[in-house]
């Protein structure tokens, strides 16, 4: 993402989604800017590999992150970001990390929609905040809450049935990270690791020919565990299809 000035999106101030809730963690000082977007939403070509999900999740209140990207394991993390200018609210914006981006010593490059939410609900105040371009902020990680959604895995559009399988993890709730994905190799009777290609995308050049049993390593600040979807990926999987894991992370 490239930081940019975009005054056409000054009025994109929407109600905060109830999907994200508060955390008791302390705030960390940082800096934030925003990127140009014709409709104030995110970008479908972000480094996390989310596609359209990365553009519209959390109603477009998304962000590119730098050090918080953590080689892709930071994709999908949720943050409360609030600025310290007089034009800013005490609540700030609640955002989802969907891309990698570096600005002027910034941790966050926000969508215009998210950047506007840091401002007082007044067009003049919002315009002033956009005029700064880069602002001092403080942030903390908060749990993601996706009402009505379990952890979902999507067969990436670049998958080529039956020889190449890539999946991307969506709707990771709570303050969890997906740090590894494995599939069951029946003839070897062992779990085989999938490669993290980039962001939230994992792949294998030799997927099993039948149903594909997957498991995901879920990590948090002081531990990790493996979780397995209730149903395997069907043998006739298709590129672009999404599958509900029946796993609820919160």
PDB file of C-alpha atoms in Angstrom:
ATOM      1  CA  UNK A   1       0.000   0.000   0.000  1.00  0.00           C
ATOM      2  CA  UNK A   2       1.180   3.498  -0.778  1.00  0.00           C
ATOM      3  CA  UNK A   3       0.211   6.379   1.519  1.00  0.00           C
ATOM      4  CA  UNK A   4      -1.779   8.978  -0.376  1.00  0.00           C
ATOM      5  CA  UNK A   5      -4.019  11.980   0.090  1.00  0.00           C
ATOM      6  CA  UNK A   6      -7.661  11.396  -0.845  1.00  0.00           C
ATOM      7  CA  UNK A   7     -10.144  14.060   0.185  1.00  0.00           C
ATOM      8  CA  UNK A   8     -12.997  12.463  -1.738  1.00  0.00           C
ATOM      9  CA  UNK A   9     -13.522   9.987   1.099  1.00  0.00           C
ATOM     10  CA  UNK A  10     -13.860  12.467   3.951  1.00  0.00           C
ATOM     11  CA  UNK A  11     -17.487  11.573   4.583  1.00  0.00           C
ATOM     12  CA  UNK A  12     -16.932   7.802   4.846  1.00  0.00           C
ATOM     13  CA  UNK A  13     -17.641   7.736   8.567  1.00  0.00           C
ATOM     14  CA  UNK A  14     -19.705   4.676   9.404  1.00  0.00           C
ATOM     15  CA  UNK A  15     -20.979   3.137  12.594  1.00  0.00           C
ATOM     16  CA  UNK A  16     -18.423   0.885  14.295  1.00  0.00           C
ATOM     17  CA  UNK A  17     -19.167  -2.770  13.677  1.00  0.00           C
ATOM     18  CA  UNK A  18     -20.140  -4.625  16.847  1.00  0.00           C
ATOM     19  CA  UNK A  19     -17.999  -7.483  15.530  1.00  0.00           C
ATOM     20  CA  UNK A  20     -14.945  -6.061  17.263  1.00  0.00           C
ATOM     21  CA  UNK A  21     -14.805  -5.649  21.005  1.00  0.00           C
ATOM     22  CA  UNK A  22     -12.529  -4.108  23.599  1.00  0.00           C
ATOM     23  CA  UNK A  23      -9.318  -5.473  25.039  1.00  0.00           C
ATOM     24  CA  UNK A  24      -7.815  -4.710  28.410  1.00  0.00           C
ATOM     25  CA  UNK A  25      -4.273  -4.532  26.997  1.00  0.00           C
ATOM     26  CA  UNK A  26      -2.400  -1.268  27.307  1.00  0.00           C
ATOM     27  CA  UNK A  27      -1.882   1.013  24.313  1.00  0.00           C
ATOM     28  CA  UNK A  28       1.392   1.296  22.355  1.00  0.00           C
ATOM     29  CA  UNK A  29       2.425   4.601  20.728  1.00  0.00           C
ATOM     30  CA  UNK A  30       2.924   4.641  16.957  1.00  0.00           C
ATOM     31  CA  UNK A  31       2.054   6.546  13.781  1.00  0.00           C
ATOM     32  CA  UNK A  32      -0.584   6.036  11.103  1.00  0.00           C
ATOM     33  CA  UNK A  33      -1.407   7.301   7.631  1.00  0.00           C
ATOM     34  CA  UNK A  34      -3.887   6.267   4.925  1.00  0.00           C
ATOM     35  CA  UNK A  35      -3.888   5.181   1.299  1.00  0.00           C
ATOM     36  CA  UNK A  36      -5.891   6.279  -1.703  1.00  0.00           C
ATOM     37  CA  UNK A  37      -9.035   4.333  -2.541  1.00  0.00           C
ATOM     38  CA  UNK A  38     -11.824   5.370  -4.940  1.00  0.00           C
ATOM     39  CA  UNK A  39     -14.546   3.892  -2.720  1.00  0.00           C
ATOM     40  CA  UNK A  40     -12.879   4.177   0.731  1.00  0.00           C
ATOM     41  CA  UNK A  41     -12.672   0.376   1.088  1.00  0.00           C
ATOM     42  CA  UNK A  42      -9.590  -1.848   1.247  1.00  0.00           C
ATOM     43  CA  UNK A  43      -7.737  -3.398  -1.654  1.00  0.00           C
ATOM     44  CA  UNK A  44      -8.407  -6.895  -3.084  1.00  0.00           C
ATOM     45  CA  UNK A  45      -4.722  -7.280  -3.996  1.00  0.00           C
ATOM     46  CA  UNK A  46      -3.249  -7.053  -0.490  1.00  0.00           C
ATOM     47  CA  UNK A  47      -0.251  -9.060   0.715  1.00  0.00           C
ATOM     48  CA  UNK A  48      -2.406 -11.307   2.914  1.00  0.00           C
ATOM     49  CA  UNK A  49      -4.013 -12.925  -0.133  1.00  0.00           C
ATOM     50  CA  UNK A  50      -7.568 -12.239   0.999  1.00  0.00           C
ATOM     51  CA  UNK A  51      -8.958 -10.964  -2.291  1.00  0.00           C
ATOM     52  CA  UNK A  52     -12.428  -9.410  -2.026  1.00  0.00           C
ATOM     53  CA  UNK A  53     -12.627 -10.412   1.650  1.00  0.00           C
ATOM     54  CA  UNK A  54      -9.668  -8.121   2.331  1.00  0.00           C
ATOM     55  CA  UNK A  55     -11.487  -5.229   0.688  1.00  0.00           C
ATOM     56  CA  UNK A  56     -14.807  -5.465   2.499  1.00  0.00           C
ATOM     57  CA  UNK A  57     -14.253  -7.304   5.811  1.00  0.00           C
ATOM     58  CA  UNK A  58     -15.166  -5.169   8.834  1.00  0.00           C
ATOM     59  CA  UNK A  59     -17.088  -2.924   6.428  1.00  0.00           C
ATOM     60  CA  UNK A  60     -13.836  -1.840   4.805  1.00  0.00           C
ATOM     61  CA  UNK A  61     -12.168  -0.642   8.025  1.00  0.00           C
ATOM     62  CA  UNK A  62      -8.902  -2.370   7.250  1.00  0.00           C
ATOM     63  CA  UNK A  63      -5.219  -1.573   7.381  1.00  0.00           C
ATOM     64  CA  UNK A  64      -1.844  -2.420   6.007  1.00  0.00           C
ATOM     65  CA  UNK A  65       0.695  -3.042   8.758  1.00  0.00           C
ATOM     66  CA  UNK A  66       4.492  -3.116   8.812  1.00  0.00           C
ATOM     67  CA  UNK A  67       6.176  -4.837  11.772  1.00  0.00           C
ATOM     68  CA  UNK A  68       2.788  -6.189  12.907  1.00  0.00           C
ATOM     69  CA  UNK A  69       2.607  -8.197   9.662  1.00  0.00           C
ATOM     70  CA  UNK A  70       4.954 -10.769  11.257  1.00  0.00           C
ATOM     71  CA  UNK A  71       5.778 -12.582   8.006  1.00  0.00           C
ATOM     72  CA  UNK A  72       2.092 -13.094   7.334  1.00  0.00           C
ATOM     73  CA  UNK A  73       0.993 -14.541  10.677  1.00  0.00           C
ATOM     74  CA  UNK A  74      -0.323 -11.093  11.612  1.00  0.00           C
ATOM     75  CA  UNK A  75      -2.885 -11.187   8.807  1.00  0.00           C
ATOM     76  CA  UNK A  76      -6.398 -10.973  10.188  1.00  0.00           C
ATOM     77  CA  UNK A  77      -5.405  -9.477  13.547  1.00  0.00           C
ATOM     78  CA  UNK A  78      -7.729  -6.782  14.891  1.00  0.00           C
ATOM     79  CA  UNK A  79      -6.615  -3.511  16.460  1.00  0.00           C
ATOM     80  CA  UNK A  80      -8.062  -0.448  18.108  1.00  0.00           C
ATOM     81  CA  UNK A  81      -6.206   2.579  16.728  1.00  0.00           C
ATOM     82  CA  UNK A  82      -6.822   6.089  18.017  1.00  0.00           C
ATOM     83  CA  UNK A  83      -5.047   9.324  17.181  1.00  0.00           C
ATOM     84  CA  UNK A  84      -4.039  12.094  19.563  1.00  0.00           C
ATOM     85  CA  UNK A  85      -4.936  15.259  17.613  1.00  0.00           C
ATOM     86  CA  UNK A  86      -7.734  17.574  18.825  1.00  0.00           C
ATOM     87  CA  UNK A  87      -9.854  16.351  15.905  1.00  0.00           C
ATOM     88  CA  UNK A  88      -9.713  12.745  17.178  1.00  0.00           C
ATOM     89  CA  UNK A  89     -12.173  10.742  19.263  1.00  0.00           C
ATOM     90  CA  UNK A  90     -11.213   8.766  22.338  1.00  0.00           C
ATOM     91  CA  UNK A  91     -12.577   5.591  20.773  1.00  0.00           C
ATOM     92  CA  UNK A  92     -10.688   5.683  17.491  1.00  0.00           C
ATOM     93  CA  UNK A  93     -11.108   3.021  14.811  1.00  0.00           C
ATOM     94  CA  UNK A  94     -11.297  -0.769  14.994  1.00  0.00           C
ATOM     95  CA  UNK A  95      -9.456  -2.294  12.062  1.00  0.00           C
ATOM     96  CA  UNK A  96      -8.439  -5.651  10.590  1.00  0.00           C
ATOM     97  CA  UNK A  97      -4.930  -6.193   9.184  1.00  0.00           C
ATOM     98  CA  UNK A  98      -5.328  -7.321   5.564  1.00  0.00           C
ATOM     99  CA  UNK A  99      -2.131  -6.101   3.900  1.00  0.00           C
ATOM    100  CA  UNK A 100       1.528  -5.211   4.353  1.00  0.00           C
ATOM    101  CA  UNK A 101       2.513  -1.567   4.036  1.00  0.00           C
ATOM    102  CA  UNK A 102       5.227   0.844   5.102  1.00  0.00           C
ATOM    103  CA  UNK A 103       4.780   4.586   5.487  1.00  0.00           C
ATOM    104  CA  UNK A 104       6.644   7.412   7.206  1.00  0.00           C
ATOM    105  CA  UNK A 105       7.661   5.475  10.358  1.00  0.00           C
ATOM    106  CA  UNK A 106       4.119   4.144  10.589  1.00  0.00           C
ATOM    107  CA  UNK A 107       2.742   0.853  11.858  1.00  0.00           C
ATOM    108  CA  UNK A 108      -0.613   1.425  10.146  1.00  0.00           C
ATOM    109  CA  UNK A 109      -1.651   2.491   6.651  1.00  0.00           C
ATOM    110  CA  UNK A 110      -5.407   2.686   7.045  1.00  0.00           C
ATOM    111  CA  UNK A 111      -8.160   2.563   4.482  1.00  0.00           C
ATOM    112  CA  UNK A 112      -9.781   6.017   4.147  1.00  0.00           C
ATOM    113  CA  UNK A 113     -12.890   4.576   5.798  1.00  0.00           C
ATOM    114  CA  UNK A 114     -10.900   3.512   8.858  1.00  0.00           C
ATOM    115  CA  UNK A 115      -8.852   6.731   8.987  1.00  0.00           C
ATOM    116  CA  UNK A 116     -12.057   8.807   8.973  1.00  0.00           C
ATOM    117  CA  UNK A 117     -13.416   6.863  11.944  1.00  0.00           C
ATOM    118  CA  UNK A 118     -10.627   8.242  14.128  1.00  0.00           C
ATOM    119  CA  UNK A 119     -12.026  11.773  13.668  1.00  0.00           C
ATOM    120  CA  UNK A 120     -14.836  13.586  15.402  1.00  0.00           C
ATOM    121  CA  UNK A 121     -18.153  13.048  13.551  1.00  0.00           C
ATOM    122  CA  UNK A 122     -17.948  16.364  11.781  1.00  0.00           C
ATOM    123  CA  UNK A 123     -16.951  16.997   8.152  1.00  0.00           C
ATOM    124  CA  UNK A 124     -14.634  19.893   9.015  1.00  0.00           C
ATOM    125  CA  UNK A 125     -12.833  17.908  11.749  1.00  0.00           C
ATOM    126  CA  UNK A 126     -12.459  14.939   9.412  1.00  0.00           C
ATOM    127  CA  UNK A 127     -11.049  17.130   6.650  1.00  0.00           C
ATOM    128  CA  UNK A 128      -8.476  18.547   9.061  1.00  0.00           C
ATOM    129  CA  UNK A 129      -7.414  15.066  10.128  1.00  0.00           C
ATOM    130  CA  UNK A 130      -6.930  13.983   6.520  1.00  0.00           C
ATOM    131  CA  UNK A 131      -4.875  17.114   5.904  1.00  0.00           C
ATOM    132  CA  UNK A 132      -2.246  15.951   8.408  1.00  0.00           C
ATOM    133  CA  UNK A 133      -1.482  12.912   6.246  1.00  0.00           C
ATOM    134  CA  UNK A 134       0.430  11.179   9.050  1.00  0.00           C
ATOM    135  CA  UNK A 135      -0.667  11.335  12.694  1.00  0.00           C
ATOM    136  CA  UNK A 136       0.594  10.109  16.036  1.00  0.00           C
ATOM    137  CA  UNK A 137      -1.571   7.245  17.305  1.00  0.00           C
ATOM    138  CA  UNK A 138      -1.751   4.639  20.012  1.00  0.00           C
ATOM    139  CA  UNK A 139      -2.984   1.128  19.428  1.00  0.00           C
ATOM    140  CA  UNK A 140      -3.741  -2.172  21.085  1.00  0.00           C
ATOM    141  CA  UNK A 141      -4.722  -5.576  19.781  1.00  0.00           C
ATOM    142  CA  UNK A 142      -8.345  -6.519  20.420  1.00  0.00           C
ATOM    143  CA  UNK A 143     -10.289  -9.738  19.838  1.00  0.00           C
ATOM    144  CA  UNK A 144     -11.950 -10.144  16.462  1.00  0.00           C
ATOM    145  CA  UNK A 145     -15.652 -10.962  16.632  1.00  0.00           C
ATOM    146  CA  UNK A 146     -17.438 -12.203  13.525  1.00  0.00           C
ATOM    147  CA  UNK A 147     -21.084 -12.754  14.363  1.00  0.00           C
ATOM    148  CA  UNK A 148     -22.468 -15.743  12.504  1.00  0.00           C
ATOM    149  CA  UNK A 149     -19.094 -16.953  11.198  1.00  0.00           C
ATOM    150  CA  UNK A 150     -16.899 -19.850  12.198  1.00  0.00           C
ATOM    151  CA  UNK A 151     -13.284 -20.140  11.074  1.00  0.00           C
ATOM    152  CA  UNK A 152     -13.466 -20.512   7.285  1.00  0.00           C
ATOM    153  CA  UNK A 153     -10.907 -21.806   4.819  1.00  0.00           C
ATOM    154  CA  UNK A 154     -11.111 -20.899   1.164  1.00  0.00           C
ATOM    155  CA  UNK A 155      -9.536 -22.726  -1.757  1.00  0.00           C
ATOM    156  CA  UNK A 156      -7.462 -20.014  -3.359  1.00  0.00           C
ATOM    157  CA  UNK A 157      -8.339 -19.062  -6.931  1.00  0.00           C
ATOM    158  CA  UNK A 158      -4.836 -20.005  -8.100  1.00  0.00           C
ATOM    159  CA  UNK A 159      -5.349 -23.651  -7.061  1.00  0.00           C
ATOM    160  CA  UNK A 160      -5.262 -26.167  -9.926  1.00  0.00           C
ATOM    161  CA  UNK A 161      -7.325 -29.281  -9.298  1.00  0.00           C
ATOM    162  CA  UNK A 162      -6.082 -31.920  -8.580  1.00  0.00           C
ATOM    163  CA  UNK A 163      -2.354 -31.125  -8.640  1.00  0.00           C
ATOM    164  CA  UNK A 164      -1.967 -27.880  -6.708  1.00  0.00           C
ATOM    165  CA  UNK A 165      -3.911 -26.820  -3.640  1.00  0.00           C
ATOM    166  CA  UNK A 166      -3.679 -23.462  -1.885  1.00  0.00           C
ATOM    167  CA  UNK A 167      -5.964 -22.320   0.915  1.00  0.00           C
ATOM    168  CA  UNK A 168      -6.461 -19.004   2.680  1.00  0.00           C
ATOM    169  CA  UNK A 169      -7.740 -18.645   6.241  1.00  0.00           C
ATOM    170  CA  UNK A 170     -10.687 -16.301   6.877  1.00  0.00           C
ATOM    171  CA  UNK A 171     -12.649 -15.096   9.932  1.00  0.00           C
ATOM    172  CA  UNK A 172     -10.000 -15.911  12.529  1.00  0.00           C
ATOM    173  CA  UNK A 173     -11.726 -14.832  15.738  1.00  0.00           C
ATOM    174  CA  UNK A 174     -10.357 -13.765  19.093  1.00  0.00           C
ATOM    175  CA  UNK A 175      -6.711 -12.756  19.409  1.00  0.00           C
ATOM    176  CA  UNK A 176      -5.461 -15.915  17.714  1.00  0.00           C
ATOM    177  CA  UNK A 177      -3.025 -16.409  14.839  1.00  0.00           C
ATOM    178  CA  UNK A 178      -2.975 -19.310  12.367  1.00  0.00           C
ATOM    179  CA  UNK A 179       0.712 -20.203  12.399  1.00  0.00           C
ATOM    180  CA  UNK A 180       0.708 -23.517  10.493  1.00  0.00           C
ATOM    181  CA  UNK A 181      -1.510 -25.756   8.351  1.00  0.00           C
ATOM    182  CA  UNK A 182      -1.045 -29.495   7.775  1.00  0.00           C
ATOM    183  CA  UNK A 183      -2.827 -32.194   5.751  1.00  0.00           C
ATOM    184  CA  UNK A 184      -3.100 -35.911   6.498  1.00  0.00           C
ATOM    185  CA  UNK A 185      -1.084 -38.193   4.189  1.00  0.00           C
ATOM    186  CA  UNK A 186      -2.936 -41.491   4.413  1.00  0.00           C
ATOM    187  CA  UNK A 187      -0.293 -43.725   2.801  1.00  0.00           C
ATOM    188  CA  UNK A 188       2.400 -42.415   5.159  1.00  0.00           C
ATOM    189  CA  UNK A 189       0.068 -42.192   8.145  1.00  0.00           C
ATOM    190  CA  UNK A 190       1.409 -38.772   9.088  1.00  0.00           C
ATOM    191  CA  UNK A 191       0.610 -35.069   8.970  1.00  0.00           C
ATOM    192  CA  UNK A 192       2.416 -33.151   6.251  1.00  0.00           C
ATOM    193  CA  UNK A 193       3.064 -29.398   6.500  1.00  0.00           C
ATOM    194  CA  UNK A 194       1.694 -26.976   3.943  1.00  0.00           C
ATOM    195  CA  UNK A 195       3.954 -24.094   2.966  1.00  0.00           C
ATOM    196  CA  UNK A 196       3.038 -20.560   3.924  1.00  0.00           C
ATOM    197  CA  UNK A 197       3.274 -18.980   0.488  1.00  0.00           C
ATOM    198  CA  UNK A 198       2.561 -15.471   1.714  1.00  0.00           C
ATOM    199  CA  UNK A 199       0.190 -13.792   4.131  1.00  0.00           C
ATOM    200  CA  UNK A 200      -2.672 -16.109   5.112  1.00  0.00           C
ATOM    201  CA  UNK A 201      -2.154 -18.418   2.088  1.00  0.00           C
ATOM    202  CA  UNK A 202      -0.809 -21.975   2.527  1.00  0.00           C
ATOM    203  CA  UNK A 203      -0.172 -24.477  -0.287  1.00  0.00           C
ATOM    204  CA  UNK A 204       1.030 -27.924  -1.329  1.00  0.00           C
ATOM    205  CA  UNK A 205       2.179 -29.178  -4.707  1.00  0.00           C
ATOM    206  CA  UNK A 206       0.985 -32.729  -3.958  1.00  0.00           C
ATOM    207  CA  UNK A 207      -2.443 -32.780  -2.270  1.00  0.00           C
ATOM    208  CA  UNK A 208      -4.050 -36.155  -1.492  1.00  0.00           C
ATOM    209  CA  UNK A 209      -6.278 -37.537  -4.245  1.00  0.00           C
ATOM    210  CA  UNK A 210      -9.251 -38.208  -1.974  1.00  0.00           C
ATOM    211  CA  UNK A 211     -10.836 -36.121   0.743  1.00  0.00           C
ATOM    212  CA  UNK A 212      -8.257 -33.800   2.308  1.00  0.00           C
ATOM    213  CA  UNK A 213      -8.123 -33.793   6.091  1.00  0.00           C
ATOM    214  CA  UNK A 214      -6.644 -30.537   7.348  1.00  0.00           C
ATOM    215  CA  UNK A 215      -5.606 -29.191  10.703  1.00  0.00           C
ATOM    216  CA  UNK A 216      -4.610 -25.692  11.769  1.00  0.00           C
ATOM    217  CA  UNK A 217      -2.159 -24.557  14.427  1.00  0.00           C
ATOM    218  CA  UNK A 218      -3.803 -21.822  16.473  1.00  0.00           C
ATOM    219  CA  UNK A 219      -1.393 -19.659  18.463  1.00  0.00           C
ATOM    220  CA  UNK A 220      -1.852 -16.947  21.051  1.00  0.00           C
ATOM    221  CA  UNK A 221       0.422 -14.888  23.301  1.00  0.00           C
ATOM    222  CA  UNK A 222       1.488 -17.752  25.552  1.00  0.00           C
ATOM    223  CA  UNK A 223       0.640 -20.984  23.799  1.00  0.00           C
ATOM    224  CA  UNK A 224      -0.556 -22.921  20.760  1.00  0.00           C
ATOM    225  CA  UNK A 225      -2.760 -25.871  19.885  1.00  0.00           C
ATOM    226  CA  UNK A 226      -3.997 -27.789  16.840  1.00  0.00           C
ATOM    227  CA  UNK A 227      -7.643 -27.708  15.743  1.00  0.00           C
ATOM    228  CA  UNK A 228      -9.255 -29.838  13.052  1.00  0.00           C
ATOM    229  CA  UNK A 229     -12.318 -29.030  10.916  1.00  0.00           C
ATOM    230  CA  UNK A 230     -15.374 -31.183  11.519  1.00  0.00           C
ATOM    231  CA  UNK A 231     -15.417 -32.244   7.872  1.00  0.00           C
ATOM    232  CA  UNK A 232     -12.540 -32.790   5.408  1.00  0.00           C
ATOM    233  CA  UNK A 233     -12.069 -30.774   2.251  1.00  0.00           C
ATOM    234  CA  UNK A 234     -14.056 -32.859  -0.288  1.00  0.00           C
ATOM    235  CA  UNK A 235     -12.157 -34.768  -2.949  1.00  0.00           C
ATOM    236  CA  UNK A 236     -13.796 -32.702  -5.693  1.00  0.00           C
ATOM    237  CA  UNK A 237     -12.719 -29.356  -4.218  1.00  0.00           C
ATOM    238  CA  UNK A 238     -12.899 -26.353  -6.491  1.00  0.00           C
ATOM    239  CA  UNK A 239     -10.807 -23.213  -6.769  1.00  0.00           C
ATOM    240  CA  UNK A 240     -12.589 -20.254  -5.194  1.00  0.00           C
ATOM    241  CA  UNK A 241     -14.890 -22.367  -3.013  1.00  0.00           C
ATOM    242  CA  UNK A 242     -15.133 -21.692   0.733  1.00  0.00           C
ATOM    243  CA  UNK A 243     -15.631 -24.277   3.467  1.00  0.00           C
ATOM    244  CA  UNK A 244     -16.853 -23.827   7.032  1.00  0.00           C
ATOM    245  CA  UNK A 245     -14.516 -25.497   9.518  1.00  0.00           C
ATOM    246  CA  UNK A 246     -17.237 -25.595  12.204  1.00  0.00           C
ATOM    247  CA  UNK A 247     -14.539 -24.228  14.538  1.00  0.00           C
ATOM    248  CA  UNK A 248     -15.448 -21.180  16.609  1.00  0.00           C
ATOM    249  CA  UNK A 249     -12.494 -19.074  17.779  1.00  0.00           C
ATOM    250  CA  UNK A 250     -13.340 -16.317  20.238  1.00  0.00           C
TER     251      UNK A 250
END
